[in-house]
Tab-separated table of C-alpha atoms and ligand atoms in Angstrom:
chain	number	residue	atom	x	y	z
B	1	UNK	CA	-8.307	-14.892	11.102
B	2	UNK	CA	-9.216	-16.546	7.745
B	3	UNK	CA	-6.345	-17.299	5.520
B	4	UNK	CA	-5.313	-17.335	2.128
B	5	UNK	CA	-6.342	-21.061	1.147
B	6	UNK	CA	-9.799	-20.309	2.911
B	7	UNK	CA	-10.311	-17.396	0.493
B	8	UNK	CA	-10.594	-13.573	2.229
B	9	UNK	CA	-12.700	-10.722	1.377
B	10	UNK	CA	-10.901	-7.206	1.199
B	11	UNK	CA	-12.409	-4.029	0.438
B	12	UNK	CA	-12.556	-4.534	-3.719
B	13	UNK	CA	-12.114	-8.564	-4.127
B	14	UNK	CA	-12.798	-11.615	-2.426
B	15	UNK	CA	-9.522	-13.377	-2.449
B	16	UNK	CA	-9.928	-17.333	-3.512
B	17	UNK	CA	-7.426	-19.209	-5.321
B	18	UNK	CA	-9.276	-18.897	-8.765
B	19	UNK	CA	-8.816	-14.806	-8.087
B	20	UNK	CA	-5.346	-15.628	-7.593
B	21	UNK	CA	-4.477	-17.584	-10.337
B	22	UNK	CA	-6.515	-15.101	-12.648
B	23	UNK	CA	-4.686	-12.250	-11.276
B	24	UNK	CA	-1.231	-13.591	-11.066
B	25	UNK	CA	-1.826	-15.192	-14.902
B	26	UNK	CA	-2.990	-11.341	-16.116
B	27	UNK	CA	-0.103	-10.126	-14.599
B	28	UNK	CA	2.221	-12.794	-16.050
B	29	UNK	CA	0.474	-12.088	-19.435
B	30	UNK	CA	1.499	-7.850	-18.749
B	31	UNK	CA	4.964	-8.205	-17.406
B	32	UNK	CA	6.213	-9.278	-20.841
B	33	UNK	CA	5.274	-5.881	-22.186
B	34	UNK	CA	6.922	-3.626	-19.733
B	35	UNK	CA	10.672	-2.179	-18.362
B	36	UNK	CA	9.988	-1.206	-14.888
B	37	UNK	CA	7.751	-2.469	-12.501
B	38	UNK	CA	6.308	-0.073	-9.855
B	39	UNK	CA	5.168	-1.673	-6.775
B	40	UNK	CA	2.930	0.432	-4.362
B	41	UNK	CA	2.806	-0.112	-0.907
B	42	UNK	CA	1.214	1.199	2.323
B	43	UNK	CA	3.849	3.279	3.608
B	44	UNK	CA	2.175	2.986	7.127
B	45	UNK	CA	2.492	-1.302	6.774
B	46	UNK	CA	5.508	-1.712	3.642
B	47	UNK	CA	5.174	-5.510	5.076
B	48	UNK	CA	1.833	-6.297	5.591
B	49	UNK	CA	0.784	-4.769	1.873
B	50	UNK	CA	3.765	-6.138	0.377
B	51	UNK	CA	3.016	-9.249	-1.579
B	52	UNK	CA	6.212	-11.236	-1.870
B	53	UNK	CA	5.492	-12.985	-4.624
B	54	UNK	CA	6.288	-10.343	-7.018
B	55	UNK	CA	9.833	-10.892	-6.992
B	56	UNK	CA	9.260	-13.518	-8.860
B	57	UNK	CA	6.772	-12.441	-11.286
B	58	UNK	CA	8.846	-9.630	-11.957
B	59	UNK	CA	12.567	-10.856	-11.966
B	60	UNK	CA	14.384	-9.795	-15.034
B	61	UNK	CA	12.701	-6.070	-14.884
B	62	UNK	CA	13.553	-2.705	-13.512
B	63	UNK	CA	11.893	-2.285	-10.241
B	64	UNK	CA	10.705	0.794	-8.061
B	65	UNK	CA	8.997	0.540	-4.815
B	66	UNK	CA	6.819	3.211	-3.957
B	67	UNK	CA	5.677	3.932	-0.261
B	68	UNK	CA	2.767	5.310	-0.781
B	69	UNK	CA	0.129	7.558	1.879
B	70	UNK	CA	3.742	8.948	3.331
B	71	UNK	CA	1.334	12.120	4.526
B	72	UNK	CA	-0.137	9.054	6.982
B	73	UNK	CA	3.135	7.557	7.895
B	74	UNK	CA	5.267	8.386	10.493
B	75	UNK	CA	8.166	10.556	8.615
B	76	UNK	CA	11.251	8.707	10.558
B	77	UNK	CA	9.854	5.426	9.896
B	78	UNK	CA	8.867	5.813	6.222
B	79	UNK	CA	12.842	6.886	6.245
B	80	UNK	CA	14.305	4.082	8.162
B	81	UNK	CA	12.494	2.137	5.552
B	82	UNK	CA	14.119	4.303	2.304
B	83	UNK	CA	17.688	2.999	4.025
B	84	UNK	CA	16.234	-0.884	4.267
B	85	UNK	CA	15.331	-1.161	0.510
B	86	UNK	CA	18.364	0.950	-0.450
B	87	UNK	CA	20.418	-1.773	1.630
B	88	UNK	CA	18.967	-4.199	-0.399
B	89	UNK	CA	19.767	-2.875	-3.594
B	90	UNK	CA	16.172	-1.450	-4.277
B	91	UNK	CA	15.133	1.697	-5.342
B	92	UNK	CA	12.631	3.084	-2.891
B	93	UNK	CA	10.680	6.818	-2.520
B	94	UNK	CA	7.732	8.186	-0.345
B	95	UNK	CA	4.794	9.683	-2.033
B	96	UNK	CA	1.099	11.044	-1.973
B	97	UNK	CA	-0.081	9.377	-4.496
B	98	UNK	CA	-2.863	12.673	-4.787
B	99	UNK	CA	-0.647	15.401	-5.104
B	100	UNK	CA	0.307	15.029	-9.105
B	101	UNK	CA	3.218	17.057	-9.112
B	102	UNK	CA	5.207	14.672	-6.535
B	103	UNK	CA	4.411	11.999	-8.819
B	104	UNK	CA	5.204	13.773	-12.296
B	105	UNK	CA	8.712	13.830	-10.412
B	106	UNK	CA	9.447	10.121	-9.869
B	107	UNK	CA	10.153	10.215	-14.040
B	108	UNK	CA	13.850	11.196	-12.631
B	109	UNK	CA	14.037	7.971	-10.336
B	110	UNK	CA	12.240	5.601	-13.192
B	111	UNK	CA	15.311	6.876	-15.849
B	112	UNK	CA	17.757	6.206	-13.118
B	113	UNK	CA	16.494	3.028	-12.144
B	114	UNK	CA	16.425	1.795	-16.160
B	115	UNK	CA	19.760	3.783	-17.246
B	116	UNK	CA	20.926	0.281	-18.282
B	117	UNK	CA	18.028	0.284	-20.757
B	118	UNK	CA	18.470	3.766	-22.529
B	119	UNK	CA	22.147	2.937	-22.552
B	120	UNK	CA	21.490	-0.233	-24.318
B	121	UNK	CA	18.767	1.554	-26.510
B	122	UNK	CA	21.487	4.208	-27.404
B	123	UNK	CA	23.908	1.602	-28.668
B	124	UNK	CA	21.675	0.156	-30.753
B	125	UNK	CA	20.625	3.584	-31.956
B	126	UNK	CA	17.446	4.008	-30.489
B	127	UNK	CA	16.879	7.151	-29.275
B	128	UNK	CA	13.970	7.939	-26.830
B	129	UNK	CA	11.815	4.974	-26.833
B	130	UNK	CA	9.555	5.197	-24.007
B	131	UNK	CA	10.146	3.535	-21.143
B	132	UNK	CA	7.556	0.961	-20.101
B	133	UNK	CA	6.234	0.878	-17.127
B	134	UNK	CA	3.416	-1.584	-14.872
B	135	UNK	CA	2.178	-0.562	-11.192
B	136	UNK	CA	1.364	-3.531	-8.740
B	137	UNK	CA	-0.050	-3.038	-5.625
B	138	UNK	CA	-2.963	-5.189	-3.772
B	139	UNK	CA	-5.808	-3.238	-3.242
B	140	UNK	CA	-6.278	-0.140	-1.579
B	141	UNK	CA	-2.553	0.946	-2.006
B	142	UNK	CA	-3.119	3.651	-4.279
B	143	UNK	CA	-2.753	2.362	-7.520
B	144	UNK	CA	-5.550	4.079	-9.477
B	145	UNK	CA	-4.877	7.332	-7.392
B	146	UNK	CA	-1.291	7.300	-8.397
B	147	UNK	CA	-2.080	6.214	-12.673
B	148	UNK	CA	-4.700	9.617	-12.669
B	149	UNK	CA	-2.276	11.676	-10.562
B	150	UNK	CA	0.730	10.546	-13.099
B	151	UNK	CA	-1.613	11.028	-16.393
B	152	UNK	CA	-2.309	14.519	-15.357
B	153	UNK	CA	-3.580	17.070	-18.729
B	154	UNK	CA	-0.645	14.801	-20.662
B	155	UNK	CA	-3.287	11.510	-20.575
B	156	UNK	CA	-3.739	10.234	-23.948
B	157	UNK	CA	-4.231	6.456	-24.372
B	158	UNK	CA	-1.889	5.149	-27.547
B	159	UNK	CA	-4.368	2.463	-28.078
B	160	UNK	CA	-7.378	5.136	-29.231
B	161	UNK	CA	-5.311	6.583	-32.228
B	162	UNK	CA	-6.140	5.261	-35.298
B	163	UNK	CA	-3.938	2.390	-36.665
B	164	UNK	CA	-2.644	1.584	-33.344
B	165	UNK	CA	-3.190	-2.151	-31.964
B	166	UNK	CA	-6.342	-2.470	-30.025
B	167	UNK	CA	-6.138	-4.249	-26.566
B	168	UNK	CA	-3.451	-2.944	-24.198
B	169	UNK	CA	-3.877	1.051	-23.686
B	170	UNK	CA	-1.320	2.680	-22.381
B	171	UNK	CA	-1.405	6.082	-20.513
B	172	UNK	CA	1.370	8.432	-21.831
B	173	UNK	CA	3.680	10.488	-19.304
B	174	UNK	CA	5.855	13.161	-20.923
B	175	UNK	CA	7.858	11.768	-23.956
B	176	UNK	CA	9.318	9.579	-21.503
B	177	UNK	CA	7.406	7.119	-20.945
B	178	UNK	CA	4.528	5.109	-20.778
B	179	UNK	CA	2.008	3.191	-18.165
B	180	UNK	CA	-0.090	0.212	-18.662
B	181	UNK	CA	-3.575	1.549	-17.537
B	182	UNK	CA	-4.428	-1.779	-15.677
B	183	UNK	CA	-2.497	-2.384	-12.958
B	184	UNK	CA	-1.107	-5.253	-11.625
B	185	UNK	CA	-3.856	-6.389	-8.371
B	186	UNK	CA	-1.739	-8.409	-6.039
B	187	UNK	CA	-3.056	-10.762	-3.395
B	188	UNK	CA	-2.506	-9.750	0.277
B	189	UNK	CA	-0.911	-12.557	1.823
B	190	UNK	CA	-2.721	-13.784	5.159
B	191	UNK	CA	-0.597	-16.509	6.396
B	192	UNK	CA	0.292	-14.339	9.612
B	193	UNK	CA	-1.814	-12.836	12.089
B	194	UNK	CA	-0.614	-9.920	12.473
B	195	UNK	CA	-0.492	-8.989	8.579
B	196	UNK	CA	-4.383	-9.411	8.460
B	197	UNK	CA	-4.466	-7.560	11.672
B	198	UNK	CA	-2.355	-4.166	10.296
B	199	UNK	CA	-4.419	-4.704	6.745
B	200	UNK	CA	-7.656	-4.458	8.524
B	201	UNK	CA	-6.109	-1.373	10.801
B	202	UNK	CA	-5.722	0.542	7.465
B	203	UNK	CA	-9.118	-0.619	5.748
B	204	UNK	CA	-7.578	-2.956	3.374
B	205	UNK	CA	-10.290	-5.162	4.774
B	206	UNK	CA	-14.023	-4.819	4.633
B	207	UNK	CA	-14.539	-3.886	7.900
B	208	UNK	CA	-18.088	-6.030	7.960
B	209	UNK	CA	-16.064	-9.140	8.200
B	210	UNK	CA	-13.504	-7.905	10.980
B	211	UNK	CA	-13.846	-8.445	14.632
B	212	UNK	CA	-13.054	-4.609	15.414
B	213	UNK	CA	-12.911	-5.062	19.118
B	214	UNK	CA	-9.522	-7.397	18.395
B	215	UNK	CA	-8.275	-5.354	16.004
B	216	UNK	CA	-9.010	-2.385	18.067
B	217	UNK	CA	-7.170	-4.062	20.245
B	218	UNK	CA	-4.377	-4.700	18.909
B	219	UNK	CA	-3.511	-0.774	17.689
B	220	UNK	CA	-3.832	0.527	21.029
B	221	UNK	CA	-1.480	-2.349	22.106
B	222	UNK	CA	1.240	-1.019	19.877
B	223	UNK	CA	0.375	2.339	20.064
B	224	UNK	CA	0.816	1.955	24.181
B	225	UNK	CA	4.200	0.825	23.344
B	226	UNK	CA	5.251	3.058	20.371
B	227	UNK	CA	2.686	6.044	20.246
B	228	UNK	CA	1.750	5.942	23.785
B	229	UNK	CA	1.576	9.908	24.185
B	230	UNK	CA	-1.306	10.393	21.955
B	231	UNK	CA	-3.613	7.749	23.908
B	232	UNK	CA	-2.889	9.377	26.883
B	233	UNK	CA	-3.947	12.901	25.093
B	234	UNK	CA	-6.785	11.727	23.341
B	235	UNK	CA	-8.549	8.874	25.622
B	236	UNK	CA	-6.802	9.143	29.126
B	237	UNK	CA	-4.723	5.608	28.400
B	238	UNK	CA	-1.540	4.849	29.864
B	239	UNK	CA	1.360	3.094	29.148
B	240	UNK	CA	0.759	-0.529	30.538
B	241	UNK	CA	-2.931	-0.417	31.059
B	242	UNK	CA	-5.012	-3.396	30.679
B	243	UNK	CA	-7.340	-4.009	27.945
B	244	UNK	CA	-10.698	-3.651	30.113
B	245	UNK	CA	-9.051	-0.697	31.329
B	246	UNK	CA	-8.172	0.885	28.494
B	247	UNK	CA	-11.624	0.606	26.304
B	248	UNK	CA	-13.469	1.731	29.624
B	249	UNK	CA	-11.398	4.900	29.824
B	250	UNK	CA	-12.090	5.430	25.867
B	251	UNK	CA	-15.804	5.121	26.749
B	252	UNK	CA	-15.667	7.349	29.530
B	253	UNK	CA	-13.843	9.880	27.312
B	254	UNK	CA	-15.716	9.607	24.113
B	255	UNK	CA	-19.428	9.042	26.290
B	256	UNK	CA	-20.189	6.236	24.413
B	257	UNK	CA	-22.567	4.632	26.769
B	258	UNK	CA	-25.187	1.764	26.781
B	259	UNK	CA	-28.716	2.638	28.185
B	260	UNK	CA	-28.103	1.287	31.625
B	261	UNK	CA	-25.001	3.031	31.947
B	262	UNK	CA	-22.573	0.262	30.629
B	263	UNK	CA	-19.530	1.537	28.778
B	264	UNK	CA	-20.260	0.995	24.995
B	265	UNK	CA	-16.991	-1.500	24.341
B	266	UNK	CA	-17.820	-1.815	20.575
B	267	UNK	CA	-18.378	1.779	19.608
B	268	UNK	CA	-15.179	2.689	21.596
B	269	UNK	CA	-12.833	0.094	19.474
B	270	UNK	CA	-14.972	1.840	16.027
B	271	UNK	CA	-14.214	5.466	17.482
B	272	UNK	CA	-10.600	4.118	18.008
B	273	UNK	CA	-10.327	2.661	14.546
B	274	UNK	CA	-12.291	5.819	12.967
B	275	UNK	CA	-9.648	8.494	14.747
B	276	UNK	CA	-6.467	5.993	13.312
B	277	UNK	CA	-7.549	6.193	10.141
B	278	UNK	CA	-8.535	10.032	9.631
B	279	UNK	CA	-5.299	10.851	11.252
B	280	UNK	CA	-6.736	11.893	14.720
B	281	UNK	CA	-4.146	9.739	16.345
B	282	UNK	CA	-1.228	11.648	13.881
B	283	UNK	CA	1.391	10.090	11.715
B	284	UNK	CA	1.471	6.541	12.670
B	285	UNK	CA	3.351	3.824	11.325
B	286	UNK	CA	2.891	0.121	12.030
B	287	UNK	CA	5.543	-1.939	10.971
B	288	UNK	CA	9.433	-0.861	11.250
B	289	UNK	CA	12.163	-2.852	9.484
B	290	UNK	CA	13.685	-3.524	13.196
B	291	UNK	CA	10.409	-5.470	13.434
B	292	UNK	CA	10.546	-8.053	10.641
B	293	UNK	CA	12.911	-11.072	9.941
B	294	UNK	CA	14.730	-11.621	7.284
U	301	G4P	P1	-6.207	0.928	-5.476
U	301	G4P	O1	-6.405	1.381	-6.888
U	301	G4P	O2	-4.836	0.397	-5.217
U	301	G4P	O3	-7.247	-0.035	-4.993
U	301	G4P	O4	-6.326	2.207	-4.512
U	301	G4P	P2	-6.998	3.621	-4.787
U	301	G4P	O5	-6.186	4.410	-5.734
U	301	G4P	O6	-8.438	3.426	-5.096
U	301	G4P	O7	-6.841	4.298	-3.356
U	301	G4P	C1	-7.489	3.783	-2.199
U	301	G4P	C2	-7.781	4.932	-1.231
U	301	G4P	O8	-6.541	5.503	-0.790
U	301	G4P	C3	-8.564	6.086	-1.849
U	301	G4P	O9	-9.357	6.651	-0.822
U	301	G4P	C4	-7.483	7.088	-2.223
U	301	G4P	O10	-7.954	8.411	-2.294
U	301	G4P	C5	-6.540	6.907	-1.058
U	301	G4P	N1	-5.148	7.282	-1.366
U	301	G4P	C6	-4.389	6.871	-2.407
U	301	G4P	N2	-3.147	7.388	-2.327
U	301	G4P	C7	-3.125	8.150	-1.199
U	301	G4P	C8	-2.095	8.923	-0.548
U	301	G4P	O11	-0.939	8.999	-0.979
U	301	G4P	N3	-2.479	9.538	0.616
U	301	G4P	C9	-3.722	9.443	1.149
U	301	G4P	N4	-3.968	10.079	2.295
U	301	G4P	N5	-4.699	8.715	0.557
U	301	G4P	C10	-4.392	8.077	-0.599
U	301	G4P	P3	-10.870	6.319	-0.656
U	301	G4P	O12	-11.309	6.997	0.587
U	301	G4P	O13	-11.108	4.857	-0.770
U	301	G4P	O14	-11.486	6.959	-1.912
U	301	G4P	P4	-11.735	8.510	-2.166
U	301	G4P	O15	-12.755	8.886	-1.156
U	301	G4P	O16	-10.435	9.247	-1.956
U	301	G4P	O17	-12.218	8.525	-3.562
């Protein structure tokens, strides 16, 4: 697995330090503007998509973390992840980032989260100054799904009016509050396997560059140990079953055959990766909180 230093293509950017520094300087440059800081994550890998870095960037603002593609997650996990951030102090909610009335609702959570601002506004007798508000994510989250869904019929950039600034637009929401309409691209961070291995699962990878056979792999190894009724539905695969074994019984299943008769190995890891991924395999989630250090 390439990582970070080496540079790493995903399915929008090549990552190499110069996109790095670029990104993390535009972000730098966007953070002074705004309140709250919405972070979207995979809610089927909150680790793996999570770039940790932001806590710095964004210390000294609001903060929301949004698990995003819950309608792909498994339900319990996405919950025992709710409790983890709560635990920490950190506001957390599931959402599909498509469905625009779910996400006209998290204006209640972004008012709670920055009650210390519109208190502070009220003092000073300021009354309903729009709250601010940036979403970070690295790409593939749902960040440009999630700005349309949350502009809705309301979208009106402030920046087109005449006499106001040119340069930063921002999308309006309600009377509430107001979104940068760039988001904030993070950089996935490579530096363990296993992330790279759960980003390429989900297609935050370019698949072209991915060994799908390992990563292949690797899912039905965790699925055999956390999902391992649905193998056994779909592709005959049982708990404990050897690699060889398992890929030839996907094979078998799904006829994917060579012309002499030879099981088809790399179509069967693609057919397994395909069937993740359009939720043939159900709700699946990849990383619990149990599962990660501190
Ligand atoms: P980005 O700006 O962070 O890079 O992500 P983007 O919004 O482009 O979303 C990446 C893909 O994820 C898109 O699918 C989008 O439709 C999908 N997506 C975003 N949020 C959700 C969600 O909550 N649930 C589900 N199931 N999918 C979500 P795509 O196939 O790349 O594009 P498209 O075919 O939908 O246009």
């Amino acid at each position: 697995m390439a990582n970070e230093t080496k540079g790493y293509e995903n399915s929008n950017i090549n990552w190499y330090p110069g996109h790095m520094t670029s990104a993390r300087r535009m972000m730098e440059e966007n953070i002074k503007l705004i309140d709250i800081v919405i972070e979207i994550l995979d809610a089927r890998i909150p680790y793996s998509s999570r770039n940790p870095d932001i806590d710095n960037l964004a210390k000294n603002k609001f903060r929301l973390v949004i698990l995003n593609k819950k309608d792909m997650a498994d339900n319990k996990v996405t919950e025992s992840w709710i409790r983890y951030y709560k635990e920490k102090g950190i506001t957390c909610l599931a959402l599909d980032a498509r469905n625009r009335s779910s996400v006209s609702k998290i204006m209640t959570t972004v008012s709670e989260v920055c009650k210390e601002k519109i208190e502070r506004d009220r003092k000073k007798g300021i009354q309903n100054r729009p709250i601010k508000a940036m979403i970070v994510g690295i790409p593939n989250s749902g960040k440009s799904t999630f700005i349309n869904s949350f502009a809705g019929k309301t979208y009106a950039k402030t920046g087109n009016k005449p006499g106001v600034t040119r340069g930063k637009q921002w999308i309006r929401a309600g009377k509430g509050m107001e979104l940068l309409d760039t988001p904030g691209i993070l950089w996935p961070k490579f530096e363990d396997q296993k992330v790279g291995i759960n980003l390429a699962i989900t297609g935050a990878i370019n698949d072209n560059i991915l060994d799908m056979g390992e990563i292949s792999y690797s899912l039905i190894k965790y699925m055999q140990n956390n999902y391992c009724q649905v193998l056994t539905e779909r592709y005959k695969i049982s708990d404990g079953m050897g690699a060889d074994e398992a890929f030839s019984s996907i094979a078998e299943v799904r006829k994917c055959m060579k012309k002499g008769g030879e099981p088809d190995y790399d179509r069967a890891a693609r057919i397994v990766i395909d069937d993740f991924r359009s939720l043939k395999l159900g709700n699946v989630s990849l990383e619990r909180p149990e599962d990660i250090g501190e």
